[in-house]
Coordinates of C-alpha atoms and ligand atoms in Angstrom, one line a residue:
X1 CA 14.9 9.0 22.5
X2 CA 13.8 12.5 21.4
X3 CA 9.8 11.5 20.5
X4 CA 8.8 15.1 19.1
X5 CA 9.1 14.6 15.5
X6 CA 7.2 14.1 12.9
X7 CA 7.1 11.1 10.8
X8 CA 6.6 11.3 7.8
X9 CA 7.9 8.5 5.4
X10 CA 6.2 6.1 3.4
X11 CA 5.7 3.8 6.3
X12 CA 5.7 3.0 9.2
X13 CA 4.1 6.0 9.9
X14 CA 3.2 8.2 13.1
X15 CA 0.5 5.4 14.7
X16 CA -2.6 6.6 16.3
X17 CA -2.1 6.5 20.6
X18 CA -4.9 4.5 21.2
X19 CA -3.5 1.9 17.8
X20 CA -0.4 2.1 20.1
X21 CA -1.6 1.7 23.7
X22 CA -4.3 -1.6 22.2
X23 CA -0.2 -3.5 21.7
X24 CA 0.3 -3.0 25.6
X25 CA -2.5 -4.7 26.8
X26 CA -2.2 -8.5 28.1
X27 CA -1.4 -11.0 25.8
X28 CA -4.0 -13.3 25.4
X29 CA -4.1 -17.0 24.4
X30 CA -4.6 -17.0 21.2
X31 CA -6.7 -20.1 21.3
X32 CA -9.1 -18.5 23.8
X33 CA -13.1 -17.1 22.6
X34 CA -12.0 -13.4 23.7
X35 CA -9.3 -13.2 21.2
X36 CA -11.6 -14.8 19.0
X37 CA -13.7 -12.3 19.1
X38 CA -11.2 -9.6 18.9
X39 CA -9.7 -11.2 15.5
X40 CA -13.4 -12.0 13.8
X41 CA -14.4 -8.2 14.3
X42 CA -11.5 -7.5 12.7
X43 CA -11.4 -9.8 9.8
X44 CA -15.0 -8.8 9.2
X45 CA -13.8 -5.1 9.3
X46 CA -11.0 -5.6 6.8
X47 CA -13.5 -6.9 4.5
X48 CA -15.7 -3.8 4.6
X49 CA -12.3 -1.6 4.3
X50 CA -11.9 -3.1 1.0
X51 CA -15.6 -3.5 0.0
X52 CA -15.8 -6.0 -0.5
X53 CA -18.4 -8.7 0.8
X54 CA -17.3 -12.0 0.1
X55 CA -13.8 -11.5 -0.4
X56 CA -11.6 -14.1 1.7
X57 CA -9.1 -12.2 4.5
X58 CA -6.3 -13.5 5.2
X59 CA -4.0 -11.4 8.1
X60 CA -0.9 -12.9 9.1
X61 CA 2.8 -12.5 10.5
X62 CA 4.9 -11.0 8.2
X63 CA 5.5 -7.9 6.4
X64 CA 3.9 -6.6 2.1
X65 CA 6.4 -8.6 0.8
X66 CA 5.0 -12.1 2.5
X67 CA 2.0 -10.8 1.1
X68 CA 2.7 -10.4 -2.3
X69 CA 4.8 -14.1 -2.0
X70 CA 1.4 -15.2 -1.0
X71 CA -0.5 -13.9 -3.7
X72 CA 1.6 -15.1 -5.9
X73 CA 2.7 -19.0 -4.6
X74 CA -1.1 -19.7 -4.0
X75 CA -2.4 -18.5 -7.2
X76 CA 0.3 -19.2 -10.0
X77 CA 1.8 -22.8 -10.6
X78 CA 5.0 -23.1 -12.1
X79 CA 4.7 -22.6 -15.5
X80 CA 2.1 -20.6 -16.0
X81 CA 2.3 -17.3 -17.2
X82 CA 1.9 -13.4 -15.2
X83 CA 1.8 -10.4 -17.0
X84 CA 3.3 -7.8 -14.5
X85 CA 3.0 -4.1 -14.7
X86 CA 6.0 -2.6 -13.1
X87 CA 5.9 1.2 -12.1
X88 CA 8.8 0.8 -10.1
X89 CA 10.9 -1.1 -7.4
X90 CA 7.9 -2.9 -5.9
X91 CA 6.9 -3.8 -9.6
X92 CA 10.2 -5.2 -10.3
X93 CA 9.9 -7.4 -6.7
X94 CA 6.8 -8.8 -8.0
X95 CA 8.4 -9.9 -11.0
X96 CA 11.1 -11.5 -8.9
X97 CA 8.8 -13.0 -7.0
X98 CA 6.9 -14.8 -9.4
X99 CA 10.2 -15.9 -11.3
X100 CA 11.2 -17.4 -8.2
X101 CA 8.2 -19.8 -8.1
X102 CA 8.7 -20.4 -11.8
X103 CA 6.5 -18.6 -13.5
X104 CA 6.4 -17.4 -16.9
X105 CA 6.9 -13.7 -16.5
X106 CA 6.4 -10.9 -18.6
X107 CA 6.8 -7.6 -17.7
X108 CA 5.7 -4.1 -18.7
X109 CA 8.3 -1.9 -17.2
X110 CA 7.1 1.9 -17.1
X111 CA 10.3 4.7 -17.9
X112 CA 10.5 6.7 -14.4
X113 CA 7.8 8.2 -13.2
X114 CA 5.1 7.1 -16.1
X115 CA 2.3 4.2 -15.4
X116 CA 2.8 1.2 -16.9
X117 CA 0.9 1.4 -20.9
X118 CA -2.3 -0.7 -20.1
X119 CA -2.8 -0.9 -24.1
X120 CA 0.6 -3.3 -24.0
X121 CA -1.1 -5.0 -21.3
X122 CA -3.9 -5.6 -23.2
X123 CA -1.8 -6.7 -26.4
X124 CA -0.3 -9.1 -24.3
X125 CA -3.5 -10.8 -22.7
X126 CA -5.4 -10.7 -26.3
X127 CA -3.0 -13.4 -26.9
X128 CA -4.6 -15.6 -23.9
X129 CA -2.7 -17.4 -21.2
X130 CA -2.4 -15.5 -18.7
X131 CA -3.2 -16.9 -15.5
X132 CA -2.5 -13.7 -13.5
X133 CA -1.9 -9.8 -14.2
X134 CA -0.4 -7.6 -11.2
X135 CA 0.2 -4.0 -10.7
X136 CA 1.2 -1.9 -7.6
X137 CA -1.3 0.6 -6.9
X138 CA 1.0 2.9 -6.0
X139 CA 4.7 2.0 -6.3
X140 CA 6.2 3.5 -3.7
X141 CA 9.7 4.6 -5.3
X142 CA 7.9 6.7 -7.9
X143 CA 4.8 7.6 -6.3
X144 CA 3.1 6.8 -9.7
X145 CA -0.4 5.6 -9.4
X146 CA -1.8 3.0 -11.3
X147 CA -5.4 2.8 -12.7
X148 CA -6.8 -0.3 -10.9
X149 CA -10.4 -0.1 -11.8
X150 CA -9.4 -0.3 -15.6
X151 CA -6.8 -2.7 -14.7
X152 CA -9.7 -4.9 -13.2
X153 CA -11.3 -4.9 -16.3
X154 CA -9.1 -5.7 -18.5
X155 CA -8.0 -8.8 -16.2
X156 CA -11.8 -9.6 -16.1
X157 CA -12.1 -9.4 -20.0
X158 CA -9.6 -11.8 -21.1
X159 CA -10.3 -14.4 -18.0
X160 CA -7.1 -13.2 -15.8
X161 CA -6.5 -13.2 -11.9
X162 CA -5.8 -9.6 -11.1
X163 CA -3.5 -9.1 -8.3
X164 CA -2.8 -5.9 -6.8
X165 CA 0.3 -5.0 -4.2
X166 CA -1.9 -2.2 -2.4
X167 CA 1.1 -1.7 0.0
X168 CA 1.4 1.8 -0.2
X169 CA -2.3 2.7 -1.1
X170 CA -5.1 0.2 1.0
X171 CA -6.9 2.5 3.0
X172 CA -6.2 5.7 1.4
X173 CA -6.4 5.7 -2.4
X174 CA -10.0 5.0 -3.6
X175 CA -10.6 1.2 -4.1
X176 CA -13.2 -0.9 -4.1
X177 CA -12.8 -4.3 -4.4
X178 CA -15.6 -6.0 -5.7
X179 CA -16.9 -3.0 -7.8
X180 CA -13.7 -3.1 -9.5
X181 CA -13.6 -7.1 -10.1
X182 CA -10.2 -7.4 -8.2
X183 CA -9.0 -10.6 -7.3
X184 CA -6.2 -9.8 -4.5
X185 CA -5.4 -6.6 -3.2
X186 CA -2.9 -7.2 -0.6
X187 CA -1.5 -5.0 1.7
X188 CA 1.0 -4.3 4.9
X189 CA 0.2 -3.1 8.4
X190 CA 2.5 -0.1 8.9
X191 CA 1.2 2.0 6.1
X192 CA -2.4 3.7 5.4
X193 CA -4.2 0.4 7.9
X194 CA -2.2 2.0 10.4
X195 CA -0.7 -0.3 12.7
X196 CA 2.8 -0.8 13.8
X197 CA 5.2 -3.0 11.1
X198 CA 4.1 -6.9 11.3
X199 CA 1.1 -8.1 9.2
X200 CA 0.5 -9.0 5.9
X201 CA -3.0 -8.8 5.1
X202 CA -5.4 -9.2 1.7
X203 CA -8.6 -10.0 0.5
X204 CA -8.5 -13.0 -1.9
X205 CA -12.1 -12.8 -4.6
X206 CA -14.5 -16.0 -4.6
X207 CA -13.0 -16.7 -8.3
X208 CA -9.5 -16.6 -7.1
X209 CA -10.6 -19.0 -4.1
X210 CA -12.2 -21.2 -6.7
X211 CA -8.7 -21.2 -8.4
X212 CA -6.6 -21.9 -5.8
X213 CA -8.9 -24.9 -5.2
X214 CA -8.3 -26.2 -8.5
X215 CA -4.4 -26.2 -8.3
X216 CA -2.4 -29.4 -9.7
X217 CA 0.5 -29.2 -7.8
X218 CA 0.9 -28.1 -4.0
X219 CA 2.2 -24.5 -3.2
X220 CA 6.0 -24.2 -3.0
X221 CA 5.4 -22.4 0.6
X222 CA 4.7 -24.1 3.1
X223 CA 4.0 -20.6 5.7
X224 CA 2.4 -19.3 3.0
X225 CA -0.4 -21.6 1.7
X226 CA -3.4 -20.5 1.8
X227 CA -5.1 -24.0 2.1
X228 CA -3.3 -23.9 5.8
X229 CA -4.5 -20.3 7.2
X230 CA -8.4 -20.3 5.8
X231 CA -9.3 -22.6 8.5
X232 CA -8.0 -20.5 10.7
X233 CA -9.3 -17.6 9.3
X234 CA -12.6 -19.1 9.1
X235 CA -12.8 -20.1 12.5
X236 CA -11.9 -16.8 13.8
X237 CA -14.5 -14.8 11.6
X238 CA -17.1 -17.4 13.3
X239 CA -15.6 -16.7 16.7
X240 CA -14.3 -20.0 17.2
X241 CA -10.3 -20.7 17.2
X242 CA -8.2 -23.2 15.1
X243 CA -4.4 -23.1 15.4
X244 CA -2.0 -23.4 12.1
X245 CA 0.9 -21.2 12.9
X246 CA 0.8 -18.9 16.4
X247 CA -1.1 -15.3 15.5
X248 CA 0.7 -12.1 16.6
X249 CA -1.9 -11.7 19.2
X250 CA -0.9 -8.0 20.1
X251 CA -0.6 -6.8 16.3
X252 CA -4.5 -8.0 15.7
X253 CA -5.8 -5.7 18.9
X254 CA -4.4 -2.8 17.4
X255 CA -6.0 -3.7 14.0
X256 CA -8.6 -4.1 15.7
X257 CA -8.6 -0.4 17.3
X258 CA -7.2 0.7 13.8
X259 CA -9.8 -0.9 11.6
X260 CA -12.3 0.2 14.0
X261 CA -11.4 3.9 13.7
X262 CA -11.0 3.6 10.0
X263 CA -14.6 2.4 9.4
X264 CA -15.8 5.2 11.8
X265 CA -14.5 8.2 9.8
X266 CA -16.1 6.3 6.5
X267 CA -14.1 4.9 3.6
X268 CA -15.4 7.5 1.7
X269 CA -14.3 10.4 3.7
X270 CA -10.7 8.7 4.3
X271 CA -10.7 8.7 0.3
X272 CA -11.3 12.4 0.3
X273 CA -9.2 13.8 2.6
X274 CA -6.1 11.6 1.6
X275 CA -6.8 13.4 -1.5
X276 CA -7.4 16.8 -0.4
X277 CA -4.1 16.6 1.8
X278 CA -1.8 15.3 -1.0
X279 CA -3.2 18.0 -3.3
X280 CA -2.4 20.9 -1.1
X281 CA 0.8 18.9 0.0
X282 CA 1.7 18.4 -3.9
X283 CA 0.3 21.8 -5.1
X284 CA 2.7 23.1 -2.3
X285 CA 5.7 21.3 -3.4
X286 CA 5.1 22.5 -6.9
X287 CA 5.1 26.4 -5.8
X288 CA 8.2 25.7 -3.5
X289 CA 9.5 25.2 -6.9
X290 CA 10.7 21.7 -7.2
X291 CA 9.8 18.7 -10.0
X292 CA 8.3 15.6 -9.0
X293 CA 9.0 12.6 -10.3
X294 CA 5.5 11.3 -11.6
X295 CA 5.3 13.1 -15.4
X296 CA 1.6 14.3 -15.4
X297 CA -0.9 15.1 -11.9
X298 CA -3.3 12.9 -12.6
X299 CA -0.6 10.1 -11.6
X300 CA 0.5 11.2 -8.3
X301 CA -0.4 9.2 -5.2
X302 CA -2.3 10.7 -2.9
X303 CA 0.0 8.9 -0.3
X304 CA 3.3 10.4 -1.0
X305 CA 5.2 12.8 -2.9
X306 CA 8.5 12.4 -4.4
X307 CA 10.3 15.2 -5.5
X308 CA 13.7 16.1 -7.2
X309 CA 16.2 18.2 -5.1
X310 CA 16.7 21.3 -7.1
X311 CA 19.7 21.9 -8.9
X312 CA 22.8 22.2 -6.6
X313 CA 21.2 20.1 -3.8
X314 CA 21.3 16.8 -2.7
X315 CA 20.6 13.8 -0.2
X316 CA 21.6 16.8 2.5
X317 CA 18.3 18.2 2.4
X318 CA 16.8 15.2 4.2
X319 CA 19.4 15.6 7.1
X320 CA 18.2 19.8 7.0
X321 CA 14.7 18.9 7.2
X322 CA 15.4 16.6 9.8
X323 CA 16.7 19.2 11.7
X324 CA 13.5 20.9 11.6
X325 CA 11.6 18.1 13.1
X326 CA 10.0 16.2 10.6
X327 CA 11.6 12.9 8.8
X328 CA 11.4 12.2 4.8
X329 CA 12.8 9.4 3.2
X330 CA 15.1 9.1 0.9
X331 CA 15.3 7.8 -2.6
X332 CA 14.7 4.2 -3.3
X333 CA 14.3 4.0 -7.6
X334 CA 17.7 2.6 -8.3
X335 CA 17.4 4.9 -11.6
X336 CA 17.0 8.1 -9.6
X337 CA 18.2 7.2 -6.3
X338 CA 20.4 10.2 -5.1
X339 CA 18.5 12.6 -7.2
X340 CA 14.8 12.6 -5.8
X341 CA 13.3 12.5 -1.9
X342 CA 10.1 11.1 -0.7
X343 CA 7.7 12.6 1.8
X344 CA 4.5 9.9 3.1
X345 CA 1.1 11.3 3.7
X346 CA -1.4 9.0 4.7
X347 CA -3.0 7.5 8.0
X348 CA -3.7 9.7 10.5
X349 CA -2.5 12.8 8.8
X350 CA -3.9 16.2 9.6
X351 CA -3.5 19.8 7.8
X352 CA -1.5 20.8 10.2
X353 CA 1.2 17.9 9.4
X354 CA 0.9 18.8 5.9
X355 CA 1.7 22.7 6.7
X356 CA 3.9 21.5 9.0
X357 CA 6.0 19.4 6.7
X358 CA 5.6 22.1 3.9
X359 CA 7.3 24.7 6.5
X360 CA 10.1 22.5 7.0
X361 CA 11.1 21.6 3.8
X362 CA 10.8 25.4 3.3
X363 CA 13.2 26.5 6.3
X364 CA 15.4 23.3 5.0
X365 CA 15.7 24.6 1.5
X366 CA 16.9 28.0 3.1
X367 CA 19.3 27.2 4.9
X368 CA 20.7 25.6 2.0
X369 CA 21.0 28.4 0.2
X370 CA 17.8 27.5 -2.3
X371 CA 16.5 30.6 -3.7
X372 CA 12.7 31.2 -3.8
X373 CA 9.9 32.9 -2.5
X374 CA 9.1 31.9 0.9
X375 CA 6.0 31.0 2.2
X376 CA 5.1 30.0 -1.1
X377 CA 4.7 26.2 -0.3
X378 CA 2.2 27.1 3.2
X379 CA 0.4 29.4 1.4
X380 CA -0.5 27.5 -2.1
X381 CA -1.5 24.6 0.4
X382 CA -3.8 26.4 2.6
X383 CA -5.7 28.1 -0.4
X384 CA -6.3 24.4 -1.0
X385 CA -7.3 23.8 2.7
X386 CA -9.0 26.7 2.9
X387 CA -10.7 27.9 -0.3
X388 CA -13.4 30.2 0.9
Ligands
PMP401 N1 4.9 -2.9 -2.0 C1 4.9 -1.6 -1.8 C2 4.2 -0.7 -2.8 C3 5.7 -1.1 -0.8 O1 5.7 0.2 -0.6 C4 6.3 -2.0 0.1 C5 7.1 -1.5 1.3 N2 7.6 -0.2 1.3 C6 6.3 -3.3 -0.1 C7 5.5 -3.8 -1.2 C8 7.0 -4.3 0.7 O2 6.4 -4.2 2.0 P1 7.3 -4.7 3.3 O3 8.5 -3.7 3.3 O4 6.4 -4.5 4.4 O5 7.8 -6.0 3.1

């Protein structure tokens, strides 16, 4: 296998060596104190990565969409009503999702590209109900970002569970959990956290806890159940073990290493630079010449880009940019599918990657006969790397 490219999709994404080399190691019992202490450290350190202090973690098996089947199975009864804010594909799962465990749904479906109106939210809540609102901090098929601190509030105001699919966005795009008055914010392993495909992992609020505890009817999952893995959880944060269903054992040491190197940088850092990098990225794309899919700049990611092919071009330009060693991915909004391509920055991405994906797209576009000035891209991106 030819290793020297770069990857750069919306996840999985290039992993860290040392995230890598922790998977190799022995396999421990997983009822045994030493991996107890490996998973408590990093329960405790997923907690901080959220900010949050008393937020419940749960990490197990499975991939963002067990987690968002989580959030939703444990914390909506049949019956009861969700308002969801779509932005896109992962939107529209949630809204499957919640249909399938016979919920009331209601959805506010953004056009393309465009966050989903939180005024309409808002009508809809005034008239009471709601059990649970959810958004996608950054649907991944747009690369729209959604305001999740005003979302917060307005779930907070009118007595709503707010549950946010942070899939393409935990660890990366600001958020604070309990500043912010979020009830889930759930996640997957192989995107911004940094860790190969494999874990679902979220942080459930103390009021969300509370109304889990006060369900009538038991969850339709039986994997899922919260009820089932907080023992577990618990016992591990306490560095004791308790078995439900069998842990990936070598997943958790490389969250462990991952969450480890995360908190050393600083979330606050992490927040910057993932920003800095997807501005120079964006800024370059924009002076490359091509449109991006999110209508204004204030609703890009600052995970990925997704960009139109210019006129004349198509789905060939991921196969040309390929050839120049870096992978993009390609469209996934059913709406715009052949029309748009997505590039993922986030994790352990450097300048360099970002000049070096820039370049590509750059030598791609050439050689299919794209017309503009060259260098263009690289250059708008370093006077953003570089300003002085
Ligand atoms: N939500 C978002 C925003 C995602 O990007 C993804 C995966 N790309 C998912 C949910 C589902 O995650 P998984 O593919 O790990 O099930």
């Amino acid at each position: 296998m030819d290793e020297k490219f770069l990857l750069m999709i919306p996840g999985p994404i290039d992993f860290d060596p040392a995230v890598l080399r922790a998977m190799s190691a022995k396999t421990l019992s997983h009822m045994s104190v030493e991996f107890a202490e490996i998973f408590g450290r990093a329960l405790k350190n997923l907690r901080k990565v959220f900010l949050s202090e008393k937020g419940q973690p749960f990490v197990v098996a499975g991939s963002g969409t067990l987690a968002m089947d989580m959030a939703i199975v444990n914390l909506v009864e049949p019956g009861e009503k969700v308002l969801v804010l779509s932005s896109g594909f992962f939107g529209d799962r949630m809204a499957d999702i919640a249909k399938r465990y016979q919920a009331e749904v209601t959805v506010i479906k953004a056009p393309v590209g465009e966050a989903p109106s939180l005024e309409e939210a808002e009508k809809h809540l005034k008239k009471g109900g709601f059990k649970a609102v959810t958004a996608t901090h950054v649907d991944t098929s747009t690369g729209v970002a959604v305001d999740v601190k005003a979302l917060g509030e307005l779930a907070q105001k009118y007595g709503a569970l707010s549950i946010v699919d942070g899939v393409c966005a935990t660890a990366a795009m600001e958020f604070r959990q309990d500043e912010w008055g979020i009830d889930v914010y759930l996640t997957a392993s192989q995107k911004a956290i940094a860790v190969p495909p494999g874990l679902a992992l979220m942080v459930v609020s103390e009021r969300a806890m509370e109304a889990y505890r006060k369900r009538r009817s038991p969850v339709l999952n039986y994997y899922a159940d919260f009820g089932l893995w907080l023992p577990v959880m618990e016992a591990y944060e306490a560095g004791k073990v308790a078995y439900f269903a069998t842990p990936p054992v070598n997943l958790i040491y490389a969250l462990d290493v991952s969450l480890q190197q995360i908190l050393a940088e600083g979330m606050e850092k992490r927040f910057a630079r993932h920003r800095l990098l997807a501005q120079a990225f964006q800024e370059g794309i924009d002076a490359i010449g091509l449109k991006q899919v999110p209508v204004r700049k204030e609703l890009r990611a600052w995970t990925l880009t997704t960009a139109y092919y210019p006129e004349g071009i198509g789905p060939e330009l991921i196969k040309a940019i390929k050839a120049e060693g870096v992978i993009v991915a390609a469209g996934l909004h059913p709406e715009i599918k052949d029309k748009y391509f997505r590039v993922g920055h986030m994790g352990t991405l450097t300048p360099g990657d970002v000049l070096t994906t820039l370049g590509a797209i750059e030598r791609a576009l050439a050689s299919l006969g794209y017309r503009f000035e060259k260098g263009a891209g690289v250059k708008r991106a370093q006077e953003i790397l570089c300003p002085t």
